[in-house]
Amino acid sequence: MAERMIDVDGVELCTKAFGDPGDPPILLVHGLGASMLWWDEAVCTRLADHGRFVVRYDHRDTGRSTAWPPGQPGYDGFALDADALGVLDALGLADAHLVGISAGGGVAQALALTHADRVRSLVLMSTSPGTTADRDLPGPTAAIGAFLETAQVDWDDPDSVVEHLVGWSRALAGDRREFDEQAWRELVRRDVARTRSVASLQNHDLLSHDGGPDAPLSSITAPTLVVHGDADPLFPLAHGAALAAEIPGATLLALDGAGHGLDVRDHDAVVDAIADHTRRADRAAGR
């Protein structure tokens, strides 16, 4: 299907759907600063081949969606939660399986706590507990800190932005696997060329999430699968393990050698796991 622009409370969001609208829906929610392109089209089509109606979309301030002036986001972090619901509403979907990666996993957790009736199941990837409970979880690795401390980028120069984002992708990939620079550079170039205002990607780093859901993760009722790389340098595996321990009935799929995000080398395992998890959730709900 072609890309489709939708209106969510005056904000234009770009969406793209795959598969039969009559099939069980999956909404893919990516992390901060990431457009829909970071959900590989091959993943979307393969999930559709499993009999799922798959939707990916550009967050505000990414891709073809509405952009705010750099450094001046006219919204807070909870707007991203509302946007996900707005996508479902615009497409006429009463509910969906939510697959969230990184900060998108935080969006998925929030919706499972505040709008449980809209969430068929959760798949939480490369993410961390999104509630304020006290936890002793490890922080990012020294390599992540070193990148953030030394990174330089000219947001008015597309080539500089490409180099910055490729470097960030390299840091997130961890140190257990060879980094496929050519593939990541191709993705980043396409993303930068397609984005309305590439400098506005920074706005996500300024968002406040104060005043989030007070309910504990133990109150989540959606069937939950946690997928986490055991070499994730941003959220080490203990973050995924904490999610799986705190959400009732959750299961953890640890990916050997995987860093932060979805590596093409894990597509087979992850697509099969999502298809199986969503099938089981729908069957348990009598769908």
mmCIF file of C-alpha atoms in Angstrom:
data_model
loop_
_atom_site.group_PDB
_atom_site.id
_atom_site.type_symbol
_atom_site.label_atom_id
_atom_site.label_comp_id
_atom_site.label_asym_id
_atom_site.label_seq_id
_atom_site.Cartn_x
_atom_site.Cartn_y
_atom_site.Cartn_z
ATOM 1 C CA MET A 1 0.000 0.000 0.000
ATOM 2 C CA ALA A 2 1.063 3.594 -0.581
ATOM 3 C CA GLU A 3 1.937 6.015 2.174
ATOM 4 C CA ARG A 4 -1.084 7.781 3.638
ATOM 5 C CA MET A 5 -1.174 11.090 5.475
ATOM 6 C CA ILE A 6 -3.590 11.211 8.406
ATOM 7 C CA ASP A 7 -4.652 14.022 10.730
ATOM 8 C CA VAL A 8 -4.302 13.528 14.478
ATOM 9 C CA ASP A 9 -5.607 16.584 16.309
ATOM 10 C CA GLY A 10 -4.147 18.910 13.702
ATOM 11 C CA VAL A 11 -0.851 17.040 13.343
ATOM 12 C CA GLU A 12 -0.080 15.326 10.039
ATOM 13 C CA LEU A 13 1.341 11.837 10.458
ATOM 14 C CA CYS A 14 2.572 9.719 7.576
ATOM 15 C CA THR A 15 1.559 6.051 7.707
ATOM 16 C CA LYS A 16 2.034 2.972 5.578
ATOM 17 C CA ALA A 17 0.125 -0.282 5.879
ATOM 18 C CA PHE A 18 0.921 -3.802 4.702
ATOM 19 C CA GLY A 19 -1.430 -6.733 4.246
ATOM 20 C CA ASP A 20 -5.174 -7.266 4.461
ATOM 21 C CA PRO A 21 -7.083 -4.747 6.639
ATOM 22 C CA GLY A 22 -9.277 -7.623 7.762
ATOM 23 C CA ASP A 23 -6.361 -9.435 9.390
ATOM 24 C CA PRO A 24 -5.311 -8.939 13.036
ATOM 25 C CA PRO A 25 -3.625 -5.514 13.264
ATOM 26 C CA ILE A 26 -0.083 -4.801 14.414
ATOM 27 C CA LEU A 27 1.054 -1.228 15.091
ATOM 28 C CA LEU A 28 4.826 -0.735 14.917
ATOM 29 C CA VAL A 29 6.111 2.091 17.136
ATOM 30 C CA HIS A 30 9.763 3.073 16.787
ATOM 31 C CA GLY A 31 12.036 5.050 19.078
ATOM 32 C CA LEU A 32 12.956 8.700 19.399
ATOM 33 C CA GLY A 33 14.058 10.430 16.229
ATOM 34 C CA ALA A 34 13.199 7.407 14.089
ATOM 35 C CA SER A 35 10.868 7.518 11.113
ATOM 36 C CA MET A 36 8.930 4.537 9.782
ATOM 37 C CA LEU A 37 11.911 3.591 7.593
ATOM 38 C CA TRP A 38 13.672 2.187 10.640
ATOM 39 C CA TRP A 39 11.082 -0.595 10.557
ATOM 40 C CA ASP A 40 12.567 -2.552 7.652
ATOM 41 C CA GLU A 41 9.998 -3.072 4.914
ATOM 42 C CA ALA A 42 11.006 -6.729 4.752
ATOM 43 C CA VAL A 43 9.880 -7.155 8.369
ATOM 44 C CA CYS A 44 6.538 -5.519 7.579
ATOM 45 C CA THR A 45 5.864 -7.629 4.493
ATOM 46 C CA ARG A 46 6.891 -10.838 6.224
ATOM 47 C CA LEU A 47 4.537 -10.142 9.123
ATOM 48 C CA ALA A 48 1.796 -9.447 6.577
ATOM 49 C CA ASP A 49 2.590 -12.807 4.968
ATOM 50 C CA HIS A 50 1.849 -14.343 8.385
ATOM 51 C CA GLY A 51 -1.692 -12.948 8.114
ATOM 52 C CA ARG A 52 -1.266 -9.655 9.943
ATOM 53 C CA PHE A 53 -2.329 -6.138 8.975
ATOM 54 C CA VAL A 54 0.838 -4.189 9.723
ATOM 55 C CA VAL A 55 1.037 -0.413 10.172
ATOM 56 C CA ARG A 56 4.184 1.672 10.541
ATOM 57 C CA TYR A 57 4.294 5.467 10.771
ATOM 58 C CA ASP A 58 6.512 8.517 11.058
ATOM 59 C CA HIS A 59 6.551 10.059 14.510
ATOM 60 C CA ARG A 60 5.958 13.804 14.562
ATOM 61 C CA ASP A 61 9.269 15.573 13.854
ATOM 62 C CA THR A 62 10.453 12.639 11.728
ATOM 63 C CA GLY A 63 9.996 11.633 8.111
ATOM 64 C CA ARG A 64 7.091 13.231 6.289
ATOM 65 C CA SER A 65 5.097 14.011 9.439
ATOM 66 C CA THR A 66 4.591 17.504 10.859
ATOM 67 C CA ALA A 67 7.816 19.133 12.043
ATOM 68 C CA TRP A 68 8.277 21.779 14.740
ATOM 69 C CA PRO A 69 11.119 24.320 14.706
ATOM 70 C CA PRO A 70 14.364 22.712 15.900
ATOM 71 C CA GLY A 71 14.708 23.088 19.648
ATOM 72 C CA GLN A 72 11.079 24.163 20.052
ATOM 73 C CA PRO A 73 8.821 21.117 20.237
ATOM 74 C CA GLY A 74 5.277 22.281 20.837
ATOM 75 C CA TYR A 75 4.387 19.120 22.724
ATOM 76 C CA ASP A 76 5.581 16.767 25.469
ATOM 77 C CA GLY A 77 6.443 13.098 25.479
ATOM 78 C CA PHE A 78 2.854 12.041 26.051
ATOM 79 C CA ALA A 79 1.912 13.397 22.635
ATOM 80 C CA LEU A 80 3.699 10.382 21.167
ATOM 81 C CA ASP A 81 1.334 8.117 23.127
ATOM 82 C CA ALA A 82 -1.661 10.050 21.796
ATOM 83 C CA ASP A 83 -0.291 9.860 18.261
ATOM 84 C CA ALA A 84 -0.217 6.059 18.395
ATOM 85 C CA LEU A 85 -3.877 6.014 19.438
ATOM 86 C CA GLY A 86 -4.623 8.582 16.748
ATOM 87 C CA VAL A 87 -3.158 6.312 14.091
ATOM 88 C CA LEU A 88 -5.438 3.490 15.240
ATOM 89 C CA ASP A 89 -8.445 5.822 15.217
ATOM 90 C CA ALA A 90 -7.680 7.199 11.754
ATOM 91 C CA LEU A 91 -7.419 3.689 10.340
ATOM 92 C CA GLY A 92 -10.607 2.546 12.059
ATOM 93 C CA LEU A 93 -8.828 0.065 14.329
ATOM 94 C CA ALA A 94 -10.484 -0.537 17.696
ATOM 95 C CA ASP A 95 -7.345 -2.207 19.012
ATOM 96 C CA ALA A 96 -4.031 -3.658 17.874
ATOM 97 C CA HIS A 97 -1.019 -5.660 18.867
ATOM 98 C CA LEU A 98 1.627 -3.066 19.786
ATOM 99 C CA VAL A 99 5.247 -3.689 18.857
ATOM 100 C CA GLY A 100 7.433 -0.982 20.363
ATOM 101 C CA ILE A 101 11.178 -0.637 20.089
ATOM 102 C CA SER A 102 13.352 1.533 22.365
ATOM 103 C CA ALA A 103 11.245 4.585 23.335
ATOM 104 C CA GLY A 104 8.445 3.056 21.275
ATOM 105 C CA GLY A 105 8.393 0.348 23.917
ATOM 106 C CA GLY A 106 7.720 3.066 26.472
ATOM 107 C CA VAL A 107 4.770 4.246 24.382
ATOM 108 C CA ALA A 108 3.457 0.688 24.222
ATOM 109 C CA GLN A 109 3.783 0.229 27.997
ATOM 110 C CA ALA A 110 1.984 3.510 28.659
ATOM 111 C CA LEU A 111 -0.929 2.570 26.412
ATOM 112 C CA ALA A 112 -1.187 -0.871 28.006
ATOM 113 C CA LEU A 113 -1.551 0.891 31.364
ATOM 114 C CA THR A 114 -3.880 3.719 30.317
ATOM 115 C CA HIS A 115 -5.829 2.246 27.381
ATOM 116 C CA ALA A 116 -5.793 -1.494 28.009
ATOM 117 C CA ASP A 117 -8.871 -1.968 25.823
ATOM 118 C CA ARG A 118 -6.899 -0.793 22.781
ATOM 119 C CA VAL A 119 -3.993 -3.216 23.283
ATOM 120 C CA ARG A 120 -4.327 -6.835 22.151
ATOM 121 C CA SER A 121 -0.786 -7.721 23.143
ATOM 122 C CA LEU A 122 2.652 -6.187 23.639
ATOM 123 C CA VAL A 123 6.018 -6.877 22.069
ATOM 124 C CA LEU A 124 8.652 -4.774 23.847
ATOM 125 C CA MET A 125 11.999 -4.600 22.073
ATOM 126 C CA SER A 126 15.289 -3.026 23.186
ATOM 127 C CA THR A 127 13.477 -1.037 25.842
ATOM 128 C CA SER A 128 13.324 -0.420 29.581
ATOM 129 C CA PRO A 129 10.649 -0.264 32.275
ATOM 130 C CA GLY A 130 8.648 2.896 31.665
ATOM 131 C CA THR A 131 7.347 3.454 35.195
ATOM 132 C CA THR A 132 8.990 5.229 38.115
ATOM 133 C CA ALA A 133 9.550 2.279 40.467
ATOM 134 C CA ASP A 134 12.988 2.105 42.056
ATOM 135 C CA ARG A 135 15.213 -0.324 40.179
ATOM 136 C CA ASP A 136 18.936 -0.949 40.222
ATOM 137 C CA LEU A 137 19.483 -1.289 36.471
ATOM 138 C CA PRO A 138 22.801 -0.796 34.659
ATOM 139 C CA GLY A 139 23.321 2.340 32.628
ATOM 140 C CA PRO A 140 24.651 2.681 29.084
ATOM 141 C CA THR A 141 28.122 1.400 28.300
ATOM 142 C CA ALA A 142 31.186 3.611 28.187
ATOM 143 C CA ALA A 143 31.096 3.470 24.378
ATOM 144 C CA ILE A 144 27.671 5.138 24.340
ATOM 145 C CA GLY A 145 28.871 7.824 26.736
ATOM 146 C CA ALA A 146 31.995 8.441 24.672
ATOM 147 C CA PHE A 147 29.980 8.867 21.485
ATOM 148 C CA LEU A 148 27.581 11.339 23.084
ATOM 149 C CA GLU A 149 30.432 13.332 24.615
ATOM 150 C CA THR A 150 32.421 13.651 21.393
ATOM 151 C CA ALA A 151 29.734 13.727 18.689
ATOM 152 C CA GLN A 152 29.677 16.800 16.472
ATOM 153 C CA VAL A 153 27.028 17.467 13.846
ATOM 154 C CA ASP A 154 25.915 20.358 11.671
ATOM 155 C CA TRP A 155 22.165 19.886 11.405
ATOM 156 C CA ASP A 156 22.062 22.247 8.415
ATOM 157 C CA ASP A 157 24.394 19.957 6.452
ATOM 158 C CA PRO A 158 22.737 16.695 5.317
ATOM 159 C CA ASP A 159 26.100 14.964 4.864
ATOM 160 C CA SER A 160 27.097 15.847 8.414
ATOM 161 C CA VAL A 161 23.782 14.510 9.697
ATOM 162 C CA VAL A 162 24.278 11.259 7.793
ATOM 163 C CA GLU A 163 27.732 10.782 9.319
ATOM 164 C CA HIS A 164 26.348 11.529 12.788
ATOM 165 C CA LEU A 165 23.453 9.084 12.504
ATOM 166 C CA VAL A 166 25.639 6.344 11.030
ATOM 167 C CA GLY A 167 28.029 6.829 13.941
ATOM 168 C CA TRP A 168 25.155 6.645 16.415
ATOM 169 C CA SER A 169 23.877 3.482 14.741
ATOM 170 C CA ARG A 170 27.360 1.983 15.012
ATOM 171 C CA ALA A 171 27.490 2.780 18.729
ATOM 172 C CA LEU A 172 24.040 1.271 19.320
ATOM 173 C CA ALA A 173 24.943 -1.921 17.467
ATOM 174 C CA GLY A 174 27.285 -2.937 20.272
ATOM 175 C CA ASP A 175 30.605 -4.730 19.979
ATOM 176 C CA ARG A 176 29.684 -8.386 19.463
ATOM 177 C CA ARG A 177 28.824 -8.302 15.761
ATOM 178 C CA GLU A 178 30.353 -6.785 12.658
ATOM 179 C CA PHE A 179 28.676 -3.468 11.804
ATOM 180 C CA ASP A 180 27.266 -3.376 8.251
ATOM 181 C CA GLU A 181 28.136 0.233 7.530
ATOM 182 C CA GLN A 182 26.985 0.161 3.910
ATOM 183 C CA ALA A 183 23.481 -1.005 4.810
ATOM 184 C CA TRP A 184 23.100 1.486 7.659
ATOM 185 C CA ARG A 185 24.463 4.338 5.546
ATOM 186 C CA GLU A 186 21.938 3.559 2.815
ATOM 187 C CA LEU A 187 19.082 3.601 5.338
ATOM 188 C CA VAL A 188 20.238 6.855 6.921
ATOM 189 C CA ARG A 189 20.675 8.574 3.549
ATOM 190 C CA ARG A 190 17.137 7.606 2.517
ATOM 191 C CA ASP A 191 15.781 8.781 5.845
ATOM 192 C CA VAL A 192 17.559 12.144 5.769
ATOM 193 C CA ALA A 193 16.514 12.771 2.153
ATOM 194 C CA ARG A 194 12.876 11.997 2.965
ATOM 195 C CA THR A 195 12.586 14.015 6.178
ATOM 196 C CA ARG A 196 10.767 17.364 6.183
ATOM 197 C CA SER A 197 13.153 18.966 8.679
ATOM 198 C CA VAL A 198 16.082 16.793 9.649
ATOM 199 C CA ALA A 199 17.190 19.274 12.329
ATOM 200 C CA SER A 200 13.840 18.743 14.068
ATOM 201 C CA LEU A 201 14.834 15.173 14.940
ATOM 202 C CA GLN A 202 16.582 16.710 17.953
ATOM 203 C CA ASN A 203 13.240 17.765 19.419
ATOM 204 C CA HIS A 204 12.562 14.271 20.743
ATOM 205 C CA ASP A 205 15.577 14.601 23.028
ATOM 206 C CA LEU A 206 13.918 17.598 24.719
ATOM 207 C CA LEU A 207 10.621 15.937 25.597
ATOM 208 C CA SER A 208 9.355 15.799 29.165
ATOM 209 C CA HIS A 209 7.680 12.639 30.453
ATOM 210 C CA ASP A 210 6.773 13.991 33.890
ATOM 211 C CA GLY A 211 3.413 12.842 35.188
ATOM 212 C CA GLY A 212 3.270 9.445 33.509
ATOM 213 C CA PRO A 213 1.136 6.479 34.565
ATOM 214 C CA ASP A 214 1.327 5.693 38.281
ATOM 215 C CA ALA A 215 0.159 2.109 37.878
ATOM 216 C CA PRO A 216 2.874 -0.540 38.259
ATOM 217 C CA LEU A 217 3.910 -2.756 35.375
ATOM 218 C CA SER A 218 2.373 -5.628 37.334
ATOM 219 C CA SER A 219 -1.049 -4.216 36.417
ATOM 220 C CA ILE A 220 -0.498 -4.777 32.685
ATOM 221 C CA THR A 221 -2.919 -7.433 31.474
ATOM 222 C CA ALA A 222 -1.863 -7.616 27.820
ATOM 223 C CA PRO A 223 0.071 -10.761 26.876
ATOM 224 C CA THR A 224 3.669 -9.579 26.625
ATOM 225 C CA LEU A 225 6.782 -10.701 24.791
ATOM 226 C CA VAL A 226 10.071 -8.970 25.621
ATOM 227 C CA VAL A 227 12.778 -9.105 22.933
ATOM 228 C CA HIS A 228 16.231 -7.888 23.937
ATOM 229 C CA GLY A 229 19.768 -8.179 22.634
ATOM 230 C CA ASP A 230 22.259 -9.494 25.162
ATOM 231 C CA ALA A 231 24.820 -6.976 23.850
ATOM 232 C CA ASP A 232 22.562 -3.899 23.993
ATOM 233 C CA PRO A 233 24.863 -1.010 24.986
ATOM 234 C CA LEU A 234 22.080 1.495 25.702
ATOM 235 C CA PHE A 235 19.733 -0.669 27.770
ATOM 236 C CA PRO A 236 21.716 -3.725 28.880
ATOM 237 C CA LEU A 237 19.851 -7.026 29.017
ATOM 238 C CA ALA A 238 18.898 -6.491 32.665
ATOM 239 C CA HIS A 239 16.362 -3.899 31.476
ATOM 240 C CA GLY A 240 14.545 -6.469 29.362
ATOM 241 C CA ALA A 241 14.779 -9.020 32.150
ATOM 242 C CA ALA A 242 13.181 -6.519 34.545
ATOM 243 C CA LEU A 243 10.273 -6.010 32.168
ATOM 244 C CA ALA A 244 9.738 -9.733 31.807
ATOM 245 C CA ALA A 245 9.883 -10.190 35.589
ATOM 246 C CA GLU A 246 7.457 -7.387 36.429
ATOM 247 C CA ILE A 247 4.772 -7.881 33.764
ATOM 248 C CA PRO A 248 2.603 -10.892 34.666
ATOM 249 C CA GLY A 249 3.106 -13.830 32.334
ATOM 250 C CA ALA A 250 5.660 -12.050 30.149
ATOM 251 C CA THR A 251 8.299 -14.056 28.326
ATOM 252 C CA LEU A 252 11.819 -12.957 27.385
ATOM 253 C CA LEU A 253 13.512 -13.691 24.071
ATOM 254 C CA ALA A 254 17.214 -12.836 24.394
ATOM 255 C CA LEU A 255 19.041 -12.364 21.098
ATOM 256 C CA ASP A 256 22.632 -13.595 21.198
ATOM 257 C CA GLY A 257 25.097 -10.853 20.256
ATOM 258 C CA ALA A 258 22.417 -8.328 19.309
ATOM 259 C CA GLY A 259 22.774 -4.679 20.208
ATOM 260 C CA HIS A 260 20.106 -1.987 20.463
ATOM 261 C CA GLY A 261 17.490 -2.176 17.729
ATOM 262 C CA LEU A 262 16.530 -4.795 15.164
ATOM 263 C CA ASP A 263 19.470 -6.247 13.229
ATOM 264 C CA VAL A 264 18.720 -7.863 9.875
ATOM 265 C CA ARG A 265 20.419 -11.000 11.213
ATOM 266 C CA ASP A 266 17.585 -11.325 13.739
ATOM 267 C CA HIS A 267 14.702 -10.802 11.310
ATOM 268 C CA ASP A 268 13.838 -14.503 11.059
ATOM 269 C CA ALA A 269 13.742 -15.063 14.810
ATOM 270 C CA VAL A 270 11.897 -11.839 15.599
ATOM 271 C CA VAL A 271 9.284 -12.084 12.836
ATOM 272 C CA ASP A 272 8.502 -15.673 13.799
ATOM 273 C CA ALA A 273 8.308 -14.730 17.493
ATOM 274 C CA ILE A 274 5.940 -11.806 16.835
ATOM 275 C CA ALA A 275 3.725 -13.912 14.583
ATOM 276 C CA ASP A 276 3.541 -16.703 17.164
ATOM 277 C CA HIS A 277 2.978 -14.334 20.097
ATOM 278 C CA THR A 278 0.169 -12.404 18.409
ATOM 279 C CA ARG A 279 -1.468 -15.632 17.240
ATOM 280 C CA ARG A 280 -1.441 -17.039 20.765
ATOM 281 C CA ALA A 281 -2.790 -13.780 22.215
ATOM 282 C CA ASP A 282 -5.679 -13.659 19.769
ATOM 283 C CA ARG A 283 -6.483 -17.316 20.325
ATOM 284 C CA ALA A 284 -6.517 -16.830 24.103
ATOM 285 C CA ALA A 285 -8.906 -13.891 23.676
ATOM 286 C CA GLY A 286 -11.222 -15.971 21.494
ATOM 287 C CA ARG A 287 -10.558 -13.966 18.332
#
